[in-house]
Tab-separated table of C-alpha atoms in Angstrom:
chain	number	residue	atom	x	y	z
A	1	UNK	CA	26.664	104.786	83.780
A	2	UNK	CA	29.424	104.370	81.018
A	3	UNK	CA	31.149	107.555	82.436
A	4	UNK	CA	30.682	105.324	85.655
A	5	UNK	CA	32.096	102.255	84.175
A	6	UNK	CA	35.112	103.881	82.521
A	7	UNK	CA	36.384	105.716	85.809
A	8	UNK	CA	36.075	102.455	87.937
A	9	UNK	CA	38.227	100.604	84.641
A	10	UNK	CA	40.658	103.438	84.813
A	11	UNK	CA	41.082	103.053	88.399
A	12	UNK	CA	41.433	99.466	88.007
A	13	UNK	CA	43.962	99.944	85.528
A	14	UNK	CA	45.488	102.792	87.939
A	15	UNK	CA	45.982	100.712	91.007
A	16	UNK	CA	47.256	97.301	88.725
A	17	UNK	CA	49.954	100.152	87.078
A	18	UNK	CA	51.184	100.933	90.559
A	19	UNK	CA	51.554	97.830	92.108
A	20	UNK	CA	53.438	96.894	89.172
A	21	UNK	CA	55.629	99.752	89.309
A	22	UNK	CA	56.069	99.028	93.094
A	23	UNK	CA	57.475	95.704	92.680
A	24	UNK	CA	59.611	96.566	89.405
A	25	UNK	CA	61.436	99.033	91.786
A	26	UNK	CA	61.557	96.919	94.822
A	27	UNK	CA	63.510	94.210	92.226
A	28	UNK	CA	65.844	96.992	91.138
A	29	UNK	CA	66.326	97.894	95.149
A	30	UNK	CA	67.217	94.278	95.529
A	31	UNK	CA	69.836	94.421	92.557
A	32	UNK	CA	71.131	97.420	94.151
A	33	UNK	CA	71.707	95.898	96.908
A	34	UNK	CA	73.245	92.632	95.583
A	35	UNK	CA	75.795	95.098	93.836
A	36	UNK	CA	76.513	96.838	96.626
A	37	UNK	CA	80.310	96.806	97.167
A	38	UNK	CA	81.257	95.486	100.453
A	39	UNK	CA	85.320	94.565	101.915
A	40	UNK	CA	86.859	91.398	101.506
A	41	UNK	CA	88.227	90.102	104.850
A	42	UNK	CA	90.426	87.483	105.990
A	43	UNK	CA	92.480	87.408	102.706
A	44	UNK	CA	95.301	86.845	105.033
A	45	UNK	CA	94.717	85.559	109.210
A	46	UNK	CA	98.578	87.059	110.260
A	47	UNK	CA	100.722	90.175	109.599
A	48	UNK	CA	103.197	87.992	107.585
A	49	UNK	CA	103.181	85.298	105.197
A	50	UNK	CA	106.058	83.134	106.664
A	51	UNK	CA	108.959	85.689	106.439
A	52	UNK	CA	107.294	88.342	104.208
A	53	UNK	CA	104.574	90.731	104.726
A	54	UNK	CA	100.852	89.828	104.099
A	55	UNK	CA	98.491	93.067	103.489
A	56	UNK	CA	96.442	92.618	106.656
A	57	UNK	CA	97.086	95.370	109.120
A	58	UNK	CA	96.108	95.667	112.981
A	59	UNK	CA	93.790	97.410	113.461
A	60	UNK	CA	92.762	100.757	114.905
A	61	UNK	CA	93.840	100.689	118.611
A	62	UNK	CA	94.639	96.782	118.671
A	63	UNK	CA	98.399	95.923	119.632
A	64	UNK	CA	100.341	92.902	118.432
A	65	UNK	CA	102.625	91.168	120.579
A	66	UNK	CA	105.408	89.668	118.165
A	67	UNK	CA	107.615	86.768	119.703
A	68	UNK	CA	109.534	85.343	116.854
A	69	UNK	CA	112.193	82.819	116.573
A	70	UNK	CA	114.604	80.662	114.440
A	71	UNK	CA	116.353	77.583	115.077
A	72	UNK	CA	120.188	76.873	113.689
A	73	UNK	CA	120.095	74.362	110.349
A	74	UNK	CA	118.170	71.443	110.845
A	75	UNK	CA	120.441	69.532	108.309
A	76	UNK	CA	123.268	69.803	111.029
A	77	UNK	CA	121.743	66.874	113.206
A	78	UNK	CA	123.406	66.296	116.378
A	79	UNK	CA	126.223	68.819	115.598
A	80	UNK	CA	124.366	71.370	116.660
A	81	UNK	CA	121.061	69.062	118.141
A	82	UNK	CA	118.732	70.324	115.032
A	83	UNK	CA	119.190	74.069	115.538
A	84	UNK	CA	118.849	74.568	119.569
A	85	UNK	CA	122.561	75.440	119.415
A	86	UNK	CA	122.237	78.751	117.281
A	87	UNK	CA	119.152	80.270	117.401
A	88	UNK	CA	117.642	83.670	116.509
A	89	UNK	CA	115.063	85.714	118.747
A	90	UNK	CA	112.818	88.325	117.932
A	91	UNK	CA	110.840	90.689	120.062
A	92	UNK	CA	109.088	93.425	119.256
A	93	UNK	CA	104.839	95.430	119.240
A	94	UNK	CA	102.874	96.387	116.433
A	95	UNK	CA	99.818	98.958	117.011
A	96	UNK	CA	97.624	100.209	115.216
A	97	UNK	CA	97.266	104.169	114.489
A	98	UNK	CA	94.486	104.066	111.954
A	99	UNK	CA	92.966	101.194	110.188
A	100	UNK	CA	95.345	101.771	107.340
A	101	UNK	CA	98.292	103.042	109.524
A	102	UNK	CA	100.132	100.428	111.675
A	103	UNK	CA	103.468	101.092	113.618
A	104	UNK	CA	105.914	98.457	114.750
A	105	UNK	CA	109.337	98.446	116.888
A	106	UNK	CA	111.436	95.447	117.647
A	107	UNK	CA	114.672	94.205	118.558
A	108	UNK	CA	116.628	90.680	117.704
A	109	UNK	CA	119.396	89.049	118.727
A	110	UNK	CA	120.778	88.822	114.689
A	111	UNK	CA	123.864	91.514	114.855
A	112	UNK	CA	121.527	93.125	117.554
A	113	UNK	CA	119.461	94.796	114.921
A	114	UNK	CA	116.520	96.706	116.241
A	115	UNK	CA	113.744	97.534	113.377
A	116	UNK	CA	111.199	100.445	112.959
A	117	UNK	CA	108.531	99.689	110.984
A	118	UNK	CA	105.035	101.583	109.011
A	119	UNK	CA	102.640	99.675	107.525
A	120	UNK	CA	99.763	101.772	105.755
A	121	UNK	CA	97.416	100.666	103.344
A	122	UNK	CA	96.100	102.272	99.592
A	123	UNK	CA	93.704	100.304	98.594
A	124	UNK	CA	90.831	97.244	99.844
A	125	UNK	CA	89.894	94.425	97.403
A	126	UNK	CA	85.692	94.860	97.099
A	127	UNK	CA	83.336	92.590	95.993
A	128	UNK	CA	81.738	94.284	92.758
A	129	UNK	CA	84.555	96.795	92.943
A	130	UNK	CA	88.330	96.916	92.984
A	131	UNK	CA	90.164	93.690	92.539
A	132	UNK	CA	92.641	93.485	95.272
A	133	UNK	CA	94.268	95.458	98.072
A	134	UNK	CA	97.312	96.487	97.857
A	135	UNK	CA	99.708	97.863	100.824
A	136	UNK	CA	102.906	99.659	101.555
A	137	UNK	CA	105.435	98.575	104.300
A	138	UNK	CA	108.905	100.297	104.907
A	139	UNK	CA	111.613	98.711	107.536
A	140	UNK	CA	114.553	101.087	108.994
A	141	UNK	CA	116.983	98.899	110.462
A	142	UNK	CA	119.645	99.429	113.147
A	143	UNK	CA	122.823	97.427	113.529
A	144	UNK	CA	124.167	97.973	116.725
A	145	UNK	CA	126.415	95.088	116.649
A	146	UNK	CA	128.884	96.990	114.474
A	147	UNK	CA	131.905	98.273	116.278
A	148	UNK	CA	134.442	101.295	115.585
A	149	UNK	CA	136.991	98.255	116.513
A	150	UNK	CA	136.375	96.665	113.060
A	151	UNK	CA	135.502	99.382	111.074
A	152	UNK	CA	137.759	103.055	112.510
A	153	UNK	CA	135.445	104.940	110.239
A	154	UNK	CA	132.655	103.672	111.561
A	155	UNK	CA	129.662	106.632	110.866
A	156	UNK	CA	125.838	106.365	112.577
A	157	UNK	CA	124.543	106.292	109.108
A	158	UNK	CA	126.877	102.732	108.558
A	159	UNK	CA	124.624	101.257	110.896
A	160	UNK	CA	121.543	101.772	108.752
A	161	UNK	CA	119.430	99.510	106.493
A	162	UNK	CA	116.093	99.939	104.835
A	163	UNK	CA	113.480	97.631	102.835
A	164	UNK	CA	110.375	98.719	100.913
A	165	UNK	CA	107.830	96.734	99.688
A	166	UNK	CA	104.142	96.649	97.846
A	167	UNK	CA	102.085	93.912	98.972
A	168	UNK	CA	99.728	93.114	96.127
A	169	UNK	CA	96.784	90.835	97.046
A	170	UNK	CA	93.780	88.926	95.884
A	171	UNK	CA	91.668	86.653	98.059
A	172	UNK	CA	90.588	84.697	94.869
A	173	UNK	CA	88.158	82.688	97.364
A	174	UNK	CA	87.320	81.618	100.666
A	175	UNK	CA	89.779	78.909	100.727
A	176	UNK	CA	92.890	80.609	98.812
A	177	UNK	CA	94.845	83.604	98.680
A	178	UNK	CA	97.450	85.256	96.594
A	179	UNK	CA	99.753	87.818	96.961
A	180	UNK	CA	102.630	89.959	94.938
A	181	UNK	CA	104.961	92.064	96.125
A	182	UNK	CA	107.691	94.035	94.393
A	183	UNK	CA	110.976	94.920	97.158
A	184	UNK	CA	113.448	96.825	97.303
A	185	UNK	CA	116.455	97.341	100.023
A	186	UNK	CA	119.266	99.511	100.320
A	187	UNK	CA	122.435	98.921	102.565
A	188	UNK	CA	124.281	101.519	103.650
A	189	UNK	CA	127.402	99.787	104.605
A	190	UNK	CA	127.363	96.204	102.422
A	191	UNK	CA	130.109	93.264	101.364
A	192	UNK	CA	132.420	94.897	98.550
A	193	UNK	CA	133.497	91.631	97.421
A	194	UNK	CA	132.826	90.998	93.975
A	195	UNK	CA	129.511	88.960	93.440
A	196	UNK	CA	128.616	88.992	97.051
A	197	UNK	CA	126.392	92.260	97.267
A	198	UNK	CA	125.011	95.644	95.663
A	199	UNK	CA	124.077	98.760	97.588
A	200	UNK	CA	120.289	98.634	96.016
A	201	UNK	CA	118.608	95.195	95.628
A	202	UNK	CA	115.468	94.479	93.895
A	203	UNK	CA	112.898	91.549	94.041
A	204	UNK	CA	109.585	89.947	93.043
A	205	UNK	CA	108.059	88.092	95.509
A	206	UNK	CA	105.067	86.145	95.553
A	207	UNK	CA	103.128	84.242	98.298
A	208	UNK	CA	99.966	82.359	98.608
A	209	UNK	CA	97.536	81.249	101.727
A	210	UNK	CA	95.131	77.885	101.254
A	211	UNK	CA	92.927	76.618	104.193
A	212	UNK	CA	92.830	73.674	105.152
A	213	UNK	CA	90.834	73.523	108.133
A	214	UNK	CA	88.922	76.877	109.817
A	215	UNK	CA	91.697	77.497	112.186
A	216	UNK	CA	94.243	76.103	109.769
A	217	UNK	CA	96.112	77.027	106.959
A	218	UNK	CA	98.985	76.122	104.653
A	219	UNK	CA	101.146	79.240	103.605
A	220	UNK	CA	103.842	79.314	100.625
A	221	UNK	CA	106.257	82.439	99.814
A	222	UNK	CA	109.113	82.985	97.214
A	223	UNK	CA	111.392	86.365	96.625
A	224	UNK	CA	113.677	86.327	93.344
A	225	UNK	CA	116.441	88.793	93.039
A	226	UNK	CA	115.977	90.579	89.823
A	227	UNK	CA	119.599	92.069	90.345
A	228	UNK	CA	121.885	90.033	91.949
A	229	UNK	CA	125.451	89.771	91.171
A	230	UNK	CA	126.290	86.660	88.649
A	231	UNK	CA	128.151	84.769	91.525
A	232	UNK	CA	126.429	85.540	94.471
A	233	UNK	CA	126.783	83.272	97.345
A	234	UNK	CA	123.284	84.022	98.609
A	235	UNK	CA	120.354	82.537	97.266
A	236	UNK	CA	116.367	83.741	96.878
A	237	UNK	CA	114.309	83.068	100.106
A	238	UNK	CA	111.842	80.144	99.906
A	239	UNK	CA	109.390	79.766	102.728
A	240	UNK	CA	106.843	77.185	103.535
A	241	UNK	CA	104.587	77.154	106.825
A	242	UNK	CA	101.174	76.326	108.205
A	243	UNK	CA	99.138	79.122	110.534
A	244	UNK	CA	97.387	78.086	113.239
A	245	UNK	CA	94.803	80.306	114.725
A	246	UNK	CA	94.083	79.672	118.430
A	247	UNK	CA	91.649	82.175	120.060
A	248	UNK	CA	93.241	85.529	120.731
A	249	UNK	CA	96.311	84.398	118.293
A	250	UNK	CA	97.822	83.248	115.692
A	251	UNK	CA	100.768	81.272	115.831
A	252	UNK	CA	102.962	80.176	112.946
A	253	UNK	CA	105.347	77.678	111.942
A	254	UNK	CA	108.064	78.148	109.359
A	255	UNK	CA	110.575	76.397	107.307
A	256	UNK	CA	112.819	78.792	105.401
A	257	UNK	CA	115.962	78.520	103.740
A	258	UNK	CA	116.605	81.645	105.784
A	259	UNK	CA	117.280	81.938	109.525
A	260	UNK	CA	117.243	86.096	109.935
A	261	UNK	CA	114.102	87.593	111.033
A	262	UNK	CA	114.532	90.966	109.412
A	263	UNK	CA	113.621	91.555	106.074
A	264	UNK	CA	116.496	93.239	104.792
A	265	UNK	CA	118.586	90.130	105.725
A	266	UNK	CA	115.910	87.727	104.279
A	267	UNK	CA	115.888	89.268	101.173
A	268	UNK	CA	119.283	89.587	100.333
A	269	UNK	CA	121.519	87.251	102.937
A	270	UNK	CA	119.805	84.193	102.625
A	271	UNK	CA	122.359	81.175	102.793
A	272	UNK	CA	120.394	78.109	103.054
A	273	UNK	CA	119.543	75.940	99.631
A	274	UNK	CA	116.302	73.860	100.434
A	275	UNK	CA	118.350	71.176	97.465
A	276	UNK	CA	121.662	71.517	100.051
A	277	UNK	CA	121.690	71.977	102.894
A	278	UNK	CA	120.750	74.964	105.412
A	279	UNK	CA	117.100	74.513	106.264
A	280	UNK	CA	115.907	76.645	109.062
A	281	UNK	CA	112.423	75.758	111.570
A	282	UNK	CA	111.160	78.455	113.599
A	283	UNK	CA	107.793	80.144	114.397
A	284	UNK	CA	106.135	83.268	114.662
A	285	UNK	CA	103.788	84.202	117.354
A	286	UNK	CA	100.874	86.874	117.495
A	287	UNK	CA	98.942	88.018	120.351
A	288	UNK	CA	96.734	90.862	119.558
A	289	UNK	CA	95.801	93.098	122.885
């Protein structure tokens, strides 16, 4: 009877152990799981910023339509009725390789410039992991505008231009983004004049996105020249805009103290001054296929 009694406790005792142990490891399954590191999405709705390069990518297969376009200087007036007098055009496709491998071609009516682009990507921001994603993007540029009539020694290599840049970026929350990106370009054929260029330019730029609404957004962006010449004539690019996301789009609209639509010329040719004179509207339109 006791040896009776003492199995039936230790069975008890058993069963309670188990159960106990169960539930311990189903909590430790559940903190697993909380832990569990998953992609951050949406840091970013379009493939740019305003002017400069976000760190979203298209994705594997997808195709962006780009239709891009800037108006003359609004601060003009009537001169030149707010910009429809000069304006810039840009057309080009985007599509997606890989999900970190993106492609691009386009062509613009600025100097007749048609760009290659490749977009690829090193890195995703996690939650419970690594802090931000962070993106390469590289722009060869084509100036076909150039003639042997101006410049006799005129080589195919004169003609070329090329950017690179390191988007850096954080989606800090659901409402706001940031983004830093280190650039560099290098002109082949560039201004000689003193204090108006340099072969190799350099620049910190930083840009930010903060919804407003769900399909809304209010987007700032900033490039400093690290090494421009003491008495450039060009200034740093300052961009403001709000994205608007509309179905299978998203379409953007853009004040810049810049009016190109290629990087290279953003970065380094900028001639507006948001403090006098030479503001620029446009937009940028994607259509993703």
């Amino acid at each position: 009877m006791k040896l009776k009694s003492i199995m039936t406790f230790s069975l008890v005792l058993f069963v309670y152990a188990l159960a106990s142990a169960q539930e311990d490891l189903l909590g430790q399954l559940d903190t697993v799981k909380l832990k569990e590191k998953t992609i951050e999405t949406a840091t970013f709705k379009a493939l740019q910023i305003g002017n400069m390069q976000s760190t979203k990518l298209a994705s594997k297969g997808e195709t962006y339509i780009l239709i891009a376009h800037r108006f003359g200087d609004l601060t003009k007036g009537l001169d030149n009725f707010f910009g429809l007098d000069n304006a810039y055009t840009k057309i080009g496709a985007i599509y997606g390789v890989t999900n970190w491998l993106s492609l691009g071609a386009s062509r613009q009516t600025y100097h007749k410039i048609y760009e290659l682009t490749a977009k690829y990507k090193f890195a995703n921001q996690e939650t419970n992991g690594f802090p931000v994603t962070i993106v390469g993007y590289n722009t060869w540029d084509i100036n076909t505008e150039l003639s042997e009539d101006d410049y006799p020694q005129l080589k195919a290599s004169d003609r070329y231009n090329y950017s690179t840049q390191l988007p850096i970026s954080r989606k800090f929350s659901n409402s706001f983004s940031l983004e830093i990106t280190p650039i560099y370009v290098h002109k082949n054929l560039y201004d000689l004049i003193p204090g108006t260029e340099k072969e190799n330019q350099f620049l910190i730029g930083a840009g930010g996105r903060y919804k407003l609404t769900k399909r809304l957004s209010f987007n700032l962006e900033y490039a400093a020249r690290i090494n421009a010449p003491e008495n450039t004539i060009y200034h740093n690019p300052l961009t403001l805009g709000l994205d608007i996301e509309t179905g299978g789009h998203v379409f953007q609209l853009v004040f810049s103290n810049s009016q190109s639509l290629n990087d290279v010329a953003v970065f380094t040719n900028t001639t507006g001054k948001w403090n006098g004179g030479g503001i620029y509207f446009g937009f940028n339109m994607y259509r993703v296929f």
